[in-house]
Amino acid sequence: MAALADDPEMPGVGFTEAFAFHDVGELDSHARIIRDGLDVFARNWGFRSETFTPPAQTLHPSLFDVAGSAGVLAIDKPFRCTRPMGNGTSRREFNCSGRQSGQGHVTVVRNVVFEPASERGYEPVAHAVQQVSAAFRWRRPAIISSHRVNFCGHLSESHRKNSLSALRALLSDIVQRWPDAEFVSVDHLVREMDCSA
């Protein structure tokens, strides 16, 4: 909650970044939170999560193995980011989907944006179809990024209706253009990506 008060002792720690930090000494508590969260998930759902998306896609690299030791096979990462390393330092990072050298997990990078409830200056279905086409042209899976706010009606019923209509149009367009397209869970995709590496 330091970011709410704009705490000068914790520069660069944003409100939505649950695993953002300033001092590397904070990473021990992050590790406990990750293990506990994954255990709570397993107790509630009856199986261990094989994928992990850090809030705001912010996670120190030392915590990747913590998630892995709790059963996570894949971590969702942004295509490019500036990753905080602690004590005011950071490193630029470029990611691609698949198993990366020296990492014990599969990296998942979303390459299609579908956010129909937010005004982004373009038509969401056509834009997503263009990105799906580019992914398929490069012989890559199309990994669609979308958030639940697009489909929840408690903030705006019209956003929900419009977003569901746009989703139907997107799925229909994909099936028409690529009849062999398969829609799979990210867990299934990760196993496929890992086997083909």
Short mmCIF file of C-alpha atoms in Angstrom, two decimals:
data_model
loop_
_atom_site.label_atom_id
_atom_site.label_comp_id
_atom_site.label_asym_id
_atom_site.label_seq_id
_atom_site.Cartn_x
_atom_site.Cartn_y
_atom_site.Cartn_z
CA MET A 1 0.00 0.00 0.00
CA ALA A 2 3.08 2.22 -0.03
CA ALA A 3 2.19 3.44 -3.51
CA LEU A 4 -1.10 4.88 -2.25
CA ALA A 5 0.83 7.27 -0.06
CA ASP A 6 3.56 7.77 -2.72
CA ASP A 7 6.11 6.55 -0.17
CA PRO A 8 9.56 7.93 -1.06
CA GLU A 9 11.12 4.96 0.74
CA MET A 10 9.69 2.63 -1.91
CA PRO A 11 10.12 4.30 -5.31
CA GLY A 12 8.79 2.42 -8.30
CA VAL A 13 6.36 0.27 -6.33
CA GLY A 14 2.97 0.58 -8.01
CA PHE A 15 -0.46 0.04 -6.51
CA THR A 16 -1.41 -2.96 -8.67
CA GLU A 17 1.98 -4.64 -8.52
CA ALA A 18 1.57 -7.02 -5.60
CA PHE A 19 5.11 -8.37 -6.04
CA ALA A 20 6.82 -5.06 -6.70
CA PHE A 21 9.51 -4.25 -4.17
CA HIS A 22 12.32 -1.88 -3.41
CA ASP A 23 14.60 -3.87 -1.11
CA VAL A 24 15.61 -7.45 -2.01
CA GLY A 25 14.95 -8.36 1.63
CA GLU A 26 11.25 -8.27 0.76
CA LEU A 27 11.58 -11.29 -1.53
CA ASP A 28 11.37 -13.80 1.34
CA SER A 29 7.86 -12.60 2.18
CA HIS A 30 6.94 -12.71 -1.53
CA ALA A 31 8.11 -16.34 -1.67
CA ARG A 32 5.89 -17.21 1.32
CA ILE A 33 2.92 -15.43 -0.28
CA ILE A 34 3.39 -17.30 -3.57
CA ARG A 35 3.65 -20.71 -1.86
CA ASP A 36 0.66 -19.96 0.35
CA GLY A 37 -1.42 -18.65 -2.58
CA LEU A 38 -0.69 -21.71 -4.70
CA ASP A 39 -1.53 -23.99 -1.75
CA VAL A 40 -4.84 -22.15 -1.19
CA PHE A 41 -5.62 -22.54 -4.91
CA ALA A 42 -4.97 -26.30 -4.69
CA ARG A 43 -7.16 -26.70 -1.58
CA ASN A 44 -10.03 -24.76 -3.14
CA TRP A 45 -9.93 -26.22 -6.65
CA GLY A 46 -8.65 -29.72 -5.94
CA PHE A 47 -5.60 -29.47 -8.23
CA ARG A 48 -2.38 -27.49 -8.40
CA SER A 49 -2.11 -24.57 -10.79
CA GLU A 50 0.37 -25.24 -13.57
CA THR A 51 0.48 -21.62 -14.75
CA PHE A 52 1.09 -18.36 -12.93
CA THR A 53 0.42 -14.78 -13.96
CA PRO A 54 2.00 -12.34 -11.50
CA PRO A 55 -0.15 -9.28 -10.78
CA ALA A 56 0.85 -6.54 -13.25
CA GLN A 57 3.29 -9.18 -14.59
CA THR A 58 5.85 -8.04 -12.02
CA LEU A 59 7.94 -10.74 -10.36
CA HIS A 60 11.62 -10.95 -9.43
CA PRO A 61 13.37 -13.77 -11.36
CA SER A 62 14.42 -15.50 -8.11
CA LEU A 63 10.73 -16.18 -7.45
CA PHE A 64 10.22 -18.16 -10.67
CA ASP A 65 11.77 -21.22 -9.00
CA VAL A 66 9.57 -20.71 -5.92
CA ALA A 67 6.49 -20.99 -8.14
CA GLY A 68 8.06 -23.98 -9.92
CA SER A 69 8.64 -25.82 -6.65
CA ALA A 70 4.90 -25.45 -5.97
CA GLY A 71 3.98 -27.12 -9.26
CA VAL A 72 3.92 -24.18 -11.68
CA LEU A 73 5.19 -25.19 -15.14
CA ALA A 74 4.70 -21.85 -16.92
CA ILE A 75 4.85 -18.16 -16.08
CA ASP A 76 3.03 -15.46 -18.02
CA LYS A 77 5.41 -12.63 -18.88
CA PRO A 78 5.15 -9.49 -20.99
CA PHE A 79 6.88 -9.37 -24.38
CA ARG A 80 9.07 -6.55 -23.11
CA CYS A 81 9.42 -5.00 -19.72
CA THR A 82 11.78 -3.29 -17.34
CA ARG A 83 12.08 -5.79 -14.51
CA PRO A 84 12.84 -4.38 -11.02
CA MET A 85 15.89 -6.06 -9.50
CA GLY A 86 15.84 -4.25 -6.14
CA ASN A 87 17.49 -1.27 -4.51
CA GLY A 88 16.56 1.01 -7.39
CA THR A 89 18.08 -1.18 -10.11
CA SER A 90 16.29 -2.79 -13.03
CA ARG A 91 16.98 -4.64 -16.25
CA ARG A 92 15.31 -4.57 -19.64
CA GLU A 93 13.84 -7.87 -20.65
CA PHE A 94 12.45 -9.29 -23.89
CA ASN A 95 10.48 -12.53 -23.71
CA CYS A 96 9.12 -15.03 -26.20
CA SER A 97 6.85 -18.01 -25.63
CA GLY A 98 8.47 -21.37 -24.98
CA ARG A 99 11.17 -22.84 -22.78
CA GLN A 100 14.07 -20.43 -22.41
CA SER A 101 17.66 -21.47 -21.85
CA GLY A 102 18.52 -21.61 -18.17
CA GLN A 103 14.94 -21.36 -16.93
CA GLY A 104 13.06 -24.17 -15.24
CA HIS A 105 9.71 -23.09 -16.62
CA VAL A 106 7.94 -22.37 -19.89
CA THR A 107 7.37 -18.69 -20.68
CA VAL A 108 3.95 -17.67 -22.00
CA VAL A 109 3.73 -14.32 -23.81
CA ARG A 110 0.30 -13.13 -24.90
CA ASN A 111 0.46 -11.91 -28.50
CA VAL A 112 -3.17 -10.94 -29.19
CA VAL A 113 -4.97 -8.10 -27.38
CA PHE A 114 -8.74 -8.36 -27.01
CA GLU A 115 -10.13 -5.70 -24.67
CA PRO A 116 -13.48 -4.72 -26.22
CA ALA A 117 -14.75 -2.80 -23.18
CA SER A 118 -11.94 -0.24 -23.27
CA GLU A 119 -11.54 2.46 -25.89
CA ARG A 120 -8.17 1.89 -27.50
CA GLY A 121 -8.62 3.74 -30.77
CA TYR A 122 -9.24 0.68 -32.93
CA GLU A 123 -11.98 -1.85 -33.58
CA PRO A 124 -11.21 -4.72 -31.15
CA VAL A 125 -12.35 -7.70 -33.27
CA ALA A 126 -10.53 -6.62 -36.44
CA HIS A 127 -7.40 -5.76 -34.44
CA ALA A 128 -7.40 -9.12 -32.66
CA VAL A 129 -7.93 -10.98 -35.95
CA GLN A 130 -4.93 -9.15 -37.44
CA GLN A 131 -2.81 -10.25 -34.48
CA VAL A 132 -4.07 -13.85 -34.72
CA SER A 133 -3.19 -13.80 -38.41
CA ALA A 134 0.33 -12.55 -37.66
CA ALA A 135 0.84 -15.25 -35.01
CA PHE A 136 -0.30 -18.00 -37.38
CA ARG A 137 1.80 -16.57 -40.21
CA TRP A 138 4.86 -16.95 -37.93
CA ARG A 139 3.65 -20.47 -37.02
CA ARG A 140 3.08 -19.45 -33.41
CA PRO A 141 0.05 -20.02 -31.19
CA ALA A 142 -2.25 -17.03 -30.85
CA ILE A 143 -2.38 -16.35 -27.11
CA ILE A 144 -5.21 -13.93 -26.45
CA SER A 145 -5.01 -11.39 -23.64
CA SER A 146 -8.36 -10.33 -22.22
CA HIS A 147 -9.53 -9.35 -18.77
CA ARG A 148 -12.69 -10.23 -16.86
CA VAL A 149 -13.72 -6.57 -16.67
CA ASN A 150 -14.76 -6.97 -20.31
CA PHE A 151 -17.34 -9.61 -19.40
CA CYS A 152 -18.61 -8.62 -15.93
CA GLY A 153 -21.86 -6.72 -15.82
CA HIS A 154 -21.59 -5.20 -12.36
CA LEU A 155 -19.69 -2.13 -13.62
CA SER A 156 -21.52 -1.75 -16.91
CA GLU A 157 -24.13 -4.12 -18.28
CA SER A 158 -23.73 -2.60 -21.75
CA HIS A 159 -19.96 -3.29 -21.69
CA ARG A 160 -20.69 -6.93 -20.85
CA LYS A 161 -23.25 -7.31 -23.64
CA ASN A 162 -21.05 -5.56 -26.20
CA SER A 163 -17.97 -7.54 -25.14
CA LEU A 164 -19.77 -10.89 -25.33
CA SER A 165 -21.06 -9.96 -28.78
CA ALA A 166 -17.53 -8.99 -29.85
CA LEU A 167 -16.18 -12.27 -28.44
CA ARG A 168 -18.74 -14.24 -30.47
CA ALA A 169 -17.70 -12.29 -33.57
CA LEU A 170 -13.99 -12.90 -32.88
CA LEU A 171 -14.43 -16.65 -32.36
CA SER A 172 -16.64 -16.91 -35.44
CA ASP A 173 -14.11 -15.01 -37.55
CA ILE A 174 -11.25 -17.22 -36.35
CA VAL A 175 -13.16 -20.42 -37.14
CA GLN A 176 -14.14 -19.10 -40.59
CA ARG A 177 -10.61 -18.05 -41.53
CA TRP A 178 -8.78 -20.95 -39.90
CA PRO A 179 -11.15 -23.96 -39.73
CA ASP A 180 -8.39 -26.10 -38.20
CA ALA A 181 -7.80 -23.66 -35.32
CA GLU A 182 -7.91 -25.31 -31.90
CA PHE A 183 -9.01 -23.53 -28.75
CA VAL A 184 -7.14 -24.94 -25.76
CA SER A 185 -6.47 -24.02 -22.15
CA VAL A 186 -3.15 -22.42 -21.34
CA ASP A 187 -2.17 -25.58 -19.39
CA HIS A 188 -2.74 -27.68 -22.53
CA LEU A 189 -0.83 -25.16 -24.66
CA VAL A 190 2.12 -25.17 -22.24
CA ARG A 191 2.37 -28.97 -22.41
CA GLU A 192 2.33 -28.76 -26.23
CA MET A 193 4.96 -26.01 -26.25
CA ASP A 194 7.16 -27.92 -23.82
CA CYS A 195 6.99 -31.15 -25.86
CA SER A 196 7.88 -29.39 -29.11
CA ALA A 197 10.94 -27.63 -27.63
#
